Amino acid sequence: MRILIVEDDAETNRFVARGLTELGHHVVTSADGRDGLFQATGDQFDALIVDRMLPGLDGLSLIKALRAAGNTTPALMLTAVGGIADRVEGLEGGADDYLVKPFAFSELAARVHALGRRPATQTEASVLVIGAIELDLHRRTVTRDGRRIALQPREFALLAELMRNPRRVMTRTMLLERVWDFDFDPKTNIVETHLSRLRSKLNAGFDDDAVETVRGAGYMIRS
Amino acid sequence: MIQLWRSTFGLVVLVAACFALATLVIGVVAYEVTHEALEIQLDHRVAIETHALIDEGDDGPTGVAAAIRRREAARSTASLDYLLVDPSGRGVAGLLDATAPITPGYLELLHYRRDGEHRIAQALTTRLPDNSRLVVAADRGVIDEMDATLLKLFAGAFGIMLLLGIGAAWLVGAVTRARLSRIDRTALAIIDGDLARRMPTTGTGDEFDRVSATLNRMLDRIGGLMDNLRQVSSDVAHDLRTPLTRLHNRLDEALTTENMDDKRQAIEAAAAQSRDLLDIFGALLRIAEVEALSPRAHFQDLPLDQLVEELVDTYRPDMEASGHLLITAIVPQIGVTGDRRLLQQLVTNLLDNALRHTPSGTTVRVELVHDGAVARLTVADDGHGVAPEDAPRLFQRFARAERSRSSEGHGLGLALVAAVATAHRGTVSLLTPPGFGVVVELPVGKA
């Protein structure tokens, strides 16, 4: 992937750029809002990582300007802690995802991958099929190898989220955000608990595990 | 000029001037009306007298003259004056010392002399059948006297209004200035650093008292925030020293040890330690943000019963897995106005606490009821509870009761609960022992 990082903090910029380069991405960096906008419009990228606070032009305005110009490159906005309103503003301003600093690199990488493969316009199919698992969003039913599996609403939502993102690691916080709509991390491991219940229901009577745990990163549906 | 009217003094002067002007207008109108009425009355009197004379004298000048003489014999100062002249203009009868008007009818100003004094009368001239003229005159002195009295009266009233107005203006201005300057002095004293000073109130509940009371509430709030800030600064310094020390020690260990496995372990521990620190900062910043009330701008109506229900469902597996018994009593259709994520975090923190700080076998009760204008959420458990001395500061940052000291946590969960409740114009309180319970009351919005 070609990724543009617009971040004025040299330390963060270097840390993110190095990590993404190691994962095999082509990374371009910028430390200034205006320069970032210039780069983003002048070149083709698969994903943008933009800090909220930037000299020259702030991140939100940068993304707004890009969107106004018809540029739909997926953008991940970085922000300092706090900012309850920032999140809403960022997403409304055209950012596709939002990550609060400080973050673990694995979290950022997972989100960037999720962004990069997200189709530009998405009309969701009502039936998701990954391997032998079939999930019907309308009838709210799940089958594995044709065998009906009864799930609680949260477990269903969790599985749906994993199946919407095949071959992508979903981190704990991503799942908390998307399944529970939490923007905080509860002390109790609700994701783990729900996932283990989901897993045991999915795997009952089967030999192979339908959900893969990626150590230190998150979960992924096995295809 | 505009500036003057904006001052209290100017305003009162303006009002006083308006009143004086109104008095003046009323005076002029009353004067005119009275004056006119008196003239009409005089005309009327003269006309009646003329008719009486003519009736008594049978239209003949001789008879009229006799009637005039009879009246003049009994005259008094308030009497009318008479004059009868023959067609050639010579006086026949009557003491009125004036020239008889040629044309018959009313004459408003008839100049005549009485006792050598020049006077003015109102007269009615009537032509008798033999062409002699009868003049009946009423002295206008009455009207003039009345006019003069009225004028004096109104001039006096006008003057008094003006004086009263100016006096009131001065008084109101002086009182307002005095009271405002007390508020001003207090404000200056507060600026100078006497932060405990409060605006003076007289206890009468008047406008000044109300403004002072509001200002005092504002000052109390600011004072509370400042105290809070001080408290937080020192808490942060104290409570972060321990994890920072641990972090430092771990890193030190990593640097000194030669064993690669130990090194790795120490670094991992240090990384966990720093994550922990970042969590603390995150929680502190979030509390600070909620306390600044900035989320209020994004509040919307949301169903609290559904929100609580969903979170309870989310926690049920964990509760069951750890041997807790979760019982719920959630009244449907309870709405509040607020921030969904903050309320989620409020409920989550309470459930987290109940789950993590109580032993297996504990019953956790979640209750949501509608009580008048209040939605009351109770999350209680029948665990060990907290020591009474810990209770008062439990909603403050870094407050950790004995029961939670053994389990992990930073003592920020309940502080955030309190901050979120306050941001939603609600309150938090503790249930009385046995057990432990937090009651959150929020104003009810649309369901």
XYZ file of C-alpha atoms in Angstrom:
670
model
C 0.000 0.000 0.000
C 1.059 3.572 -0.590
C 0.498 5.438 2.613
C 0.860 9.151 3.360
C 1.580 10.128 6.951
C 0.917 13.747 7.898
C 2.175 14.168 11.450
C 4.210 17.020 12.890
C 5.555 15.121 15.879
C 8.828 13.752 14.485
C 8.973 10.897 16.982
C 5.479 9.592 16.154
C 6.042 10.166 12.467
C 9.243 8.133 12.473
C 7.717 5.390 14.653
C 4.693 4.966 12.407
C 6.643 5.247 9.157
C 9.220 2.682 10.228
C 6.576 0.242 11.413
C 4.554 0.487 8.215
C 7.666 0.232 6.032
C 8.649 -2.941 7.876
C 5.225 -4.343 7.013
C 6.106 -3.747 3.371
C 4.196 -0.554 2.697
C 5.471 2.375 0.722
C 5.381 5.341 3.072
C 5.535 9.077 2.316
C 5.705 11.480 5.237
C 4.863 15.113 5.748
C 5.121 17.244 8.869
C 2.889 20.107 7.848
C -0.796 20.447 7.000
C -0.367 22.452 3.818
C 2.403 20.260 2.522
C 0.329 17.205 3.425
C -2.641 18.477 1.431
C -0.342 19.233 -1.493
C 1.115 15.710 -1.397
C -2.276 14.068 -0.971
C -3.745 15.834 -3.995
C -0.625 15.513 -6.137
C -0.171 11.788 -5.754
C -2.202 8.605 -5.511
C -2.331 6.957 -2.074
C -4.166 3.957 -0.701
C -4.520 5.423 2.765
C -3.796 8.620 4.667
C -2.788 8.917 8.300
C -3.447 12.478 9.428
C -2.854 14.063 12.804
C -5.629 16.275 14.127
C -3.312 19.072 15.227
C -0.941 20.215 12.529
C 0.948 23.383 11.742
C -0.169 25.232 8.633
C -3.499 23.489 8.222
C -5.158 21.292 10.840
C -5.950 17.687 10.061
C -9.689 18.132 10.021
C -9.495 20.979 7.495
C -7.053 18.971 5.422
C -9.462 16.051 5.138
C -12.410 18.375 4.536
C -10.479 20.068 1.739
C -9.621 16.705 0.174
C -13.212 15.504 0.358
C -14.469 18.787 -1.077
C -12.131 18.235 -4.002
C -13.628 14.794 -4.585
C -10.669 12.856 -3.201
C -11.957 9.736 -1.421
C -8.658 8.233 -0.275
C -9.430 6.525 3.049
C -8.135 8.562 5.964
C -7.305 7.645 9.535
C -7.211 10.563 11.924
C -4.917 10.622 14.917
C -5.768 12.680 17.947
C -4.593 13.396 21.459
C -6.446 11.841 24.378
C -9.685 13.383 25.536
C -11.461 14.982 22.645
C -14.885 13.400 23.050
C -16.187 15.902 20.514
C -13.132 15.535 18.248
C -14.099 12.011 17.329
C -17.536 12.996 16.104
C -16.159 16.038 14.316
C -13.441 13.991 12.655
C -15.788 11.321 11.368
C -18.307 13.911 10.219
C -15.519 15.884 8.570
C -14.736 12.963 6.291
C -12.235 10.826 8.206
C -12.919 7.085 7.854
C -11.475 6.030 11.180
C -10.142 7.575 14.298
C -7.348 6.613 16.639
C -6.490 8.199 19.946
C -2.844 8.775 20.871
C -0.991 7.075 22.399
C -1.728 3.910 20.481
C -0.066 0.556 20.025
C 1.453 0.120 16.596
C -0.450 -3.123 16.067
C -3.673 -1.177 16.565
C -2.685 1.406 13.967
C -1.557 -1.256 11.505
C -4.807 -3.185 11.860
C -6.828 -0.049 11.267
C -4.772 1.027 8.267
C -5.210 -2.411 6.703
C -8.924 -2.264 7.345
C -9.029 1.156 5.688
C -6.960 0.245 2.683
C -9.102 -2.654 1.650
C -12.385 -0.950 2.263
C -14.123 -0.544 -1.092
C -14.845 3.048 -1.986
C -18.562 2.538 -2.253
C -20.004 -0.288 -0.321
C -23.416 -1.806 -0.761
C -23.508 -4.514 1.826
C -24.660 -7.956 0.861
C -27.383 -9.300 3.085
C -25.679 -12.688 3.322
C -22.025 -12.931 4.312
C -20.222 -16.123 3.460
C -16.746 -17.007 4.696
C -15.688 -20.596 4.193
C -18.393 -22.828 5.537
C -19.954 -20.091 7.640
C -22.983 -18.255 6.326
C -24.487 -15.268 8.073
C -27.785 -13.756 6.999
C -27.998 -10.170 8.192
C -31.691 -9.811 7.455
C -32.977 -13.059 8.891
C -30.293 -12.918 11.556
C -29.340 -16.542 11.154
C -25.941 -18.240 11.139
C -25.106 -21.659 9.716
C -21.865 -23.584 9.528
C -21.819 -26.366 6.958
C -25.581 -25.928 6.800
C -25.929 -26.537 10.514
C -27.911 -23.814 12.274
C -26.083 -22.025 15.104
C -28.106 -20.033 17.648
C -26.313 -16.830 18.784
C -27.060 -14.070 21.234
C -27.518 -10.630 19.589
C -24.045 -9.453 20.664
C -22.391 -12.639 19.506
C -24.182 -12.265 16.191
C -22.998 -8.656 15.862
C -19.473 -9.742 16.754
C -19.438 -12.481 14.134
C -20.945 -10.136 11.542
C -18.194 -7.609 12.174
C -15.491 -10.276 11.812
C -17.091 -11.582 8.621
C -17.383 -8.133 7.099
C -13.614 -7.899 7.399
C -12.251 -11.181 6.097
C -8.474 -11.623 6.159
C -8.175 -8.611 8.418
C -7.197 -8.577 12.050
C -9.856 -6.887 14.161
C -8.396 -5.478 17.355
C -10.114 -5.474 20.685
C -10.750 -1.717 20.531
C -12.026 -1.911 16.963
C -14.533 -4.537 18.084
C -15.477 -2.490 21.138
C -16.120 0.492 18.877
C -17.989 -1.302 16.158
C -19.958 -3.916 18.073
C -20.556 -2.136 21.360
C -20.170 1.476 20.243
C -17.717 2.037 23.147
C -15.091 4.717 22.826
C -13.392 3.552 26.001
C -11.857 0.339 27.229
C -13.728 -1.365 30.045
C -11.688 -3.123 32.699
C -13.646 -6.302 32.180
C -12.672 -8.385 29.186
C -16.072 -8.348 27.561
C -14.636 -8.859 24.074
C -12.748 -11.967 25.160
C -15.737 -13.387 26.981
C -18.109 -12.836 24.088
C -15.585 -14.133 21.630
C -14.987 -17.285 23.569
C -18.739 -17.904 23.765
C -19.096 -17.239 20.055
C -16.179 -19.507 19.352
C -17.536 -22.376 21.391
C -20.909 -22.110 19.682
C -19.322 -21.896 16.222
C -16.936 -24.750 16.867
C -19.324 -27.153 18.576
C -19.114 -30.353 16.565
C -16.290 -29.117 14.342
C -12.617 -29.864 14.558
C -11.146 -26.597 13.347
C -11.422 -23.218 15.049
C -13.463 -20.721 13.006
C -11.910 -17.696 14.688
C -8.193 -17.132 14.804
C -6.609 -15.239 17.670
C -3.702 -13.155 16.440
C -1.492 -12.872 19.462
C -1.004 -9.336 20.692
C -3.181 -7.945 17.904
C -6.725 -9.242 17.738
C -9.025 -11.669 16.016
C -9.644 -12.769 12.488
C -12.221 -15.006 10.892
C -10.649 -18.087 9.324
C -11.643 -18.620 5.757
C -26.495 62.081 25.284
C -27.371 58.442 24.711
C -24.737 57.565 27.277
C -26.479 59.753 29.852
C -29.827 58.012 29.355
C -28.151 54.691 29.816
C -27.067 55.584 33.327
C -29.518 55.002 36.162
C -29.477 58.696 36.990
C -30.201 59.694 33.437
C -32.972 57.159 33.184
C -34.715 58.370 36.310
C -34.331 61.988 35.157
C -35.897 61.009 31.870
C -38.821 59.383 33.623
C -39.219 62.403 35.917
C -39.193 64.737 32.902
C -41.864 62.613 31.273
C -44.020 62.866 34.382
C -43.508 66.625 34.588
C -44.413 66.965 30.935
C -47.544 64.892 31.473
C -48.479 67.129 34.412
C -47.971 70.162 32.192
C -50.194 68.787 29.456
C -52.893 67.796 31.929
C -52.626 71.293 33.473
C -53.046 73.077 30.167
C -56.029 70.966 29.195
C -57.680 71.343 32.615
C -57.047 75.098 32.507
C -58.630 75.462 29.070
C -61.635 73.326 29.955
C -62.268 75.155 33.237
C -61.824 78.539 31.609
C -64.282 77.688 28.879
C -66.803 76.261 31.350
C -66.666 79.438 33.433
C -67.234 81.627 30.374
C -70.201 79.519 29.329
C -71.563 79.752 32.837
C -71.237 83.558 32.803
C -72.927 83.730 29.387
C -75.702 81.609 30.726
C -76.190 83.773 33.787
C -76.240 86.956 31.708
C -78.766 85.442 29.286
C -81.129 84.367 32.080
C -80.887 87.800 33.662
C -81.608 89.504 30.321
C -84.706 87.385 29.835
C -85.876 88.074 33.374
C -85.438 91.848 32.881
C -87.305 91.850 29.604
C -90.081 89.725 31.087
C -90.380 91.961 34.129
C -90.381 95.135 32.010
C -92.936 93.817 29.517
C -90.591 94.668 26.598
C -90.976 98.325 27.321
C -87.883 100.387 28.148
C -89.621 101.970 31.118
C -90.477 98.668 32.681
C -86.989 97.340 32.059
C -85.461 100.478 33.556
C -87.601 100.033 36.648
C -86.497 96.418 36.943
C -82.886 97.526 36.614
C -83.281 100.066 39.366
C -84.892 97.494 41.652
C -81.950 95.195 41.184
C -79.357 97.916 41.583
C -80.967 98.960 44.820
C -80.165 95.506 46.193
C -76.809 95.129 44.533
C -73.807 93.388 45.971
C -70.295 92.902 44.642
C -71.250 89.626 42.942
C -74.169 91.260 41.190
C -74.422 91.846 37.504
C -74.171 95.278 35.959
C -76.821 96.762 33.762
C -77.135 99.486 31.175
C -80.138 100.574 29.212
C -79.665 103.119 26.440
C -82.277 104.681 24.239
C -82.023 104.354 20.438
C -79.809 107.451 20.312
C -77.342 105.864 22.718
C -78.114 107.916 25.788
C -78.219 106.127 29.072
C -81.671 105.540 30.468
C -80.921 103.329 33.414
C -78.147 101.244 34.896
C -74.879 101.967 36.578
C -72.645 100.171 34.072
C -70.057 102.738 33.067
C -69.405 101.697 29.495
C -70.367 102.357 25.945
C -73.257 100.156 24.933
C -72.274 97.969 21.961
C -74.159 98.758 18.783
C -74.608 95.146 17.645
C -76.705 92.887 19.788
C -75.336 89.600 21.040
C -72.537 88.373 23.289
C -69.410 90.387 23.718
C -66.610 88.629 25.483
C -64.607 91.649 26.451
C -66.586 94.737 27.424
C -64.389 97.427 28.890
C -66.010 99.445 31.663
C -65.153 101.390 34.753
C -66.226 100.729 38.296
C -65.174 102.995 41.155
C -62.725 104.664 38.761
C -61.088 101.334 38.026
C -60.835 99.937 34.513
C -62.440 96.492 34.356
C -63.544 93.932 31.830
C -66.908 92.239 31.711
C -68.682 89.708 29.611
C -71.864 91.197 28.218
C -75.035 90.399 26.325
C -76.600 93.221 24.367
C -80.266 92.907 23.462
C -82.243 95.247 21.302
C -85.660 96.025 22.730
C -88.627 96.472 20.357
C -88.270 100.291 20.522
C -84.651 99.988 19.460
C -83.247 100.862 22.847
C -80.476 98.494 23.902
C -80.196 96.548 27.078
C -76.696 95.489 28.163
C -76.310 92.948 30.946
C -72.670 92.504 31.981
C -70.929 90.103 34.309
C -67.528 91.048 35.593
C -64.800 88.715 34.381
C -62.948 89.053 37.624
C -64.270 85.642 38.700
C -62.797 83.969 35.662
C -59.490 85.768 36.011
C -59.261 84.817 39.659
C -60.071 81.218 38.869
C -57.545 81.241 36.021
C -54.890 82.615 38.291
C -55.629 79.993 40.952
C -55.514 77.191 38.415
C -52.250 78.451 36.987
C -50.699 78.647 40.417
C -51.949 75.168 41.218
C -50.529 73.654 38.074
C -47.280 75.534 38.238
C -46.922 74.200 41.765
C -47.726 70.650 40.700
C -45.299 70.878 37.808
C -42.577 72.188 40.060
C -43.184 69.505 42.647
C -43.136 66.768 40.007
C -39.875 68.086 38.644
C -38.319 68.329 42.075
C -39.583 64.905 43.101
C -38.284 63.465 39.860
C -34.857 64.953 40.242
C -34.780 63.917 43.880
C -35.805 60.376 43.006
C -33.238 60.287 40.230
C -30.532 61.377 42.563
C -31.627 58.942 45.256
C -32.013 55.940 42.969
C -28.748 56.802 41.261
C -26.949 57.152 44.557
C -28.369 53.917 45.975
C -27.628 51.981 42.784
C -24.131 53.387 42.610
C -23.491 52.589 46.248
C -24.640 48.988 45.897
C -22.884 48.468 42.610
C -19.709 49.897 44.006
C -19.863 47.364 46.837
C -20.084 44.595 44.241
C -17.327 46.295 42.319
C -15.081 46.525 45.377
C -15.700 42.860 46.138
C -14.840 41.896 42.579
C -11.643 43.943 42.779
C -10.765 42.270 46.069
C -11.281 38.868 44.456
C -9.115 39.891 41.517
C -6.508 40.943 44.034
C -6.421 37.410 45.372
C -8.971 37.305 48.174
C -10.661 34.334 46.542
C -12.855 33.535 49.528
C -14.665 36.892 49.303
C -18.285 36.830 48.211
C -20.668 39.507 46.979
C -22.587 41.259 49.772
C -26.264 40.350 50.083
C -28.884 42.066 52.212
C -31.220 39.118 52.390
C -34.111 41.086 50.945
C -34.144 39.089 47.731
C -34.191 42.213 45.572
C -32.536 42.515 42.164
C -29.141 43.290 43.601
C -29.364 40.348 45.954
C -30.327 38.084 43.112
C -27.421 39.240 40.985
C -25.081 38.917 43.964
C -26.396 35.436 44.723
C -25.856 34.369 41.117
C -22.369 35.850 41.106
C -21.653 34.055 44.369
C -22.807 30.772 42.906
C -20.564 31.408 39.947
C -17.662 32.165 42.276
C -18.416 29.024 44.283
C -18.376 26.976 41.106
C -15.119 28.513 39.984
C -13.741 28.012 43.474
C -14.842 24.396 43.407
C -13.158 23.879 40.073
C -9.978 25.519 41.341
C -9.951 23.368 44.466
C -10.540 20.382 42.287
C -7.676 21.395 40.066
C -5.347 21.786 43.030
C -6.501 18.465 44.399
C -5.980 16.776 41.056
C -2.530 18.238 40.579
C -1.358 16.945 43.925
C -3.151 13.631 43.471
C -1.565 13.161 40.091
C 1.844 13.935 41.508
C 1.367 11.502 44.392
C -0.396 8.695 42.629
C 1.743 8.659 39.549
C 4.976 8.533 41.474
C 4.453 4.901 42.426
C 3.899 3.513 38.922
C 6.651 5.750 37.559
C 9.030 4.454 40.197
C 8.098 0.902 39.301
C 8.632 1.666 35.632
C 12.007 3.180 36.389
C 13.014 0.159 38.468
C 11.998 -2.236 35.737
C 13.994 -0.373 33.137
C 16.944 -0.213 35.504
C 16.690 -3.944 35.924
C 16.596 -4.417 32.181
C 19.739 -2.344 31.809
C 21.727 -4.117 34.496
C 20.815 -7.728 33.901
C 22.897 -9.753 31.449
C 20.427 -12.581 31.096
C 18.480 -11.993 27.875
C 15.329 -13.667 29.191
C 15.327 -11.479 32.301
C 15.968 -8.424 30.142
C 13.036 -9.236 27.953
C 10.795 -9.873 30.940
C 11.781 -6.586 32.549
C 11.159 -4.663 29.344
C 7.764 -6.293 28.915
C 6.889 -5.406 32.480
C 8.069 -1.848 31.895
C 5.964 -1.609 28.732
C 2.920 -2.832 30.654
C 3.712 -0.339 33.388
C 3.864 2.535 30.877
C 0.612 1.427 29.250
C -0.919 1.539 32.692
C 0.355 5.085 33.166
C -1.085 6.118 29.824
C -4.407 4.607 30.872
C -4.339 6.710 34.020
C -3.647 9.836 32.000
C -6.382 8.938 29.559
C -8.878 8.485 32.382
C -7.784 11.739 34.031
C -8.118 13.683 30.807
C -11.508 12.189 30.154
C -12.720 13.143 33.620
C -11.332 16.637 33.099
C -13.133 16.942 29.804
C -16.420 15.714 31.205
C -16.065 18.054 34.173
C -15.565 20.983 31.829
C -19.124 20.212 30.668
C -18.099 20.411 27.031
C -20.003 17.219 26.080
C -23.291 18.990 26.775
C -23.185 20.486 23.309
C -23.681 17.007 21.825
C -26.436 15.783 24.106
C -29.380 14.039 22.552
C -32.423 12.129 23.730
C -31.718 8.464 24.249
C -33.416 5.483 25.852
C -31.593 4.812 29.111
C -33.447 1.571 29.767
C -32.177 0.061 26.498
C -28.673 1.293 27.120
C -28.582 -0.282 30.592
C -30.209 -3.447 29.316
C -27.606 -3.847 26.576
C -24.724 -3.319 28.971
C -26.170 -5.740 31.485
C -26.427 -8.315 28.692
C -22.846 -7.570 27.763
C -21.668 -8.173 31.322
C -23.853 -11.164 32.051
C -21.421 -13.751 30.614
C -18.505 -12.368 32.641
C -20.619 -12.169 35.765
C -21.722 -15.743 35.360
C -18.231 -16.932 34.528
C -16.871 -15.431 37.746
C -19.645 -16.911 39.857
C -21.617 -13.697 40.404
C -25.371 -13.643 40.409
C -26.770 -10.798 38.340
C -30.334 -9.707 38.978
C -31.975 -6.835 37.159
C -35.109 -4.747 37.484
C -35.221 -2.310 34.604
C -38.357 -0.284 34.027
C -38.846 0.235 30.290
C -39.327 3.560 28.501
C -36.993 5.731 30.522
C -35.315 8.362 28.422
C -32.602 10.837 29.312
C -30.881 13.634 27.448
C -27.202 12.935 27.235
C -24.128 11.521 25.568
C -24.548 7.842 24.734
C -20.905 6.895 25.115
C -20.454 8.715 28.406
C -23.549 7.085 29.867
C -22.307 3.741 28.577
C -19.064 4.346 30.360
C -20.882 5.348 33.542
C -22.852 2.101 33.613
C -19.814 0.091 32.512
C -17.676 1.495 35.313
C -20.307 0.580 37.889
C -20.638 -2.936 36.488
C -16.838 -3.252 36.298
C -16.554 -2.281 39.941
C -19.255 -4.670 41.050
C -17.622 -7.476 39.115
C -13.993 -6.900 39.993
C -14.143 -5.849 43.619
C -16.439 -8.527 44.968
C -15.810 -12.230 45.547
C -17.466 -15.067 43.698
C -20.970 -15.783 44.925
C -21.841 -12.103 45.302
C -25.223 -10.960 44.050
C -25.104 -7.873 41.841
C -28.346 -5.976 41.513
C -28.989 -3.509 38.667
C -32.110 -1.458 38.999
C -33.492 1.342 36.860
C -36.662 3.056 38.008
C -38.600 6.148 37.140
C -39.236 8.362 40.154
C -41.039 11.552 39.256
C -38.688 13.667 37.153
C -35.743 11.436 37.996
C -34.392 8.237 36.480
C -32.710 6.324 39.286
C -30.079 3.756 38.404
C -28.814 1.557 41.210
C -25.920 -0.840 40.878
C -25.489 -2.631 44.182
C -23.885 -5.761 45.502
C -24.039 -7.676 48.750
C -20.252 -7.893 49.028
C -18.075 -6.545 51.807
C -18.946 -2.943 51.168
C -16.566 -0.147 52.113
C -15.431 1.206 55.443
C -17.562 4.210 56.502
C -14.477 6.431 56.610
C -13.734 5.661 52.956
C -17.236 6.513 51.771
C -17.082 10.335 51.605
C -14.169 10.574 49.209
C -15.034 7.594 47.059
C -16.147 9.767 44.144
C -12.872 11.675 44.102
C -9.946 10.852 41.891
C -7.583 8.143 43.095
C -9.906 7.250 45.939
C -9.566 3.575 46.596
C -11.480 1.856 49.324
C -10.028 -1.107 51.181
C -12.077 -3.562 49.171
C -10.534 -2.525 45.915
C -6.994 -2.105 47.177
C -6.142 -5.712 46.501
C -7.583 -5.660 42.985
C -6.166 -3.644 40.147
C -7.523 -0.210 39.305
C -6.589 3.409 39.747
C -9.516 4.734 41.709
C -10.709 6.786 38.753
C -13.801 4.810 37.803
C -16.192 6.326 40.320
C -14.706 9.790 39.790
C -15.688 9.476 36.153
C -19.135 8.198 37.145
C -19.608 11.292 39.311
C -18.316 13.592 36.557
C -20.610 12.057 33.942
C -23.612 12.255 36.274
C -22.854 15.910 37.024
C -22.440 16.696 33.339
C -25.936 15.232 32.868
C -27.282 17.443 35.679
C -27.605 14.367 37.855
C -26.283 13.207 41.215
C -24.468 10.211 42.600
C -24.708 8.772 46.064
C -23.816 5.623 47.951
C -26.301 3.163 49.341
C -25.993 2.573 53.043
C -24.404 -0.722 54.088
C -24.689 -3.656 54.160
C -23.079 -4.273 50.820
C -22.077 -1.598 48.416
C -24.214 0.297 46.000
C -24.053 3.402 43.881
C -27.196 5.324 43.046
C -27.154 7.612 40.019
C -30.062 9.965 39.555
C -30.519 11.674 36.215
C -33.264 14.049 35.125
C -35.717 12.247 32.873
C -35.887 13.336 29.245
C -37.900 11.991 26.354
C -38.196 8.209 26.301
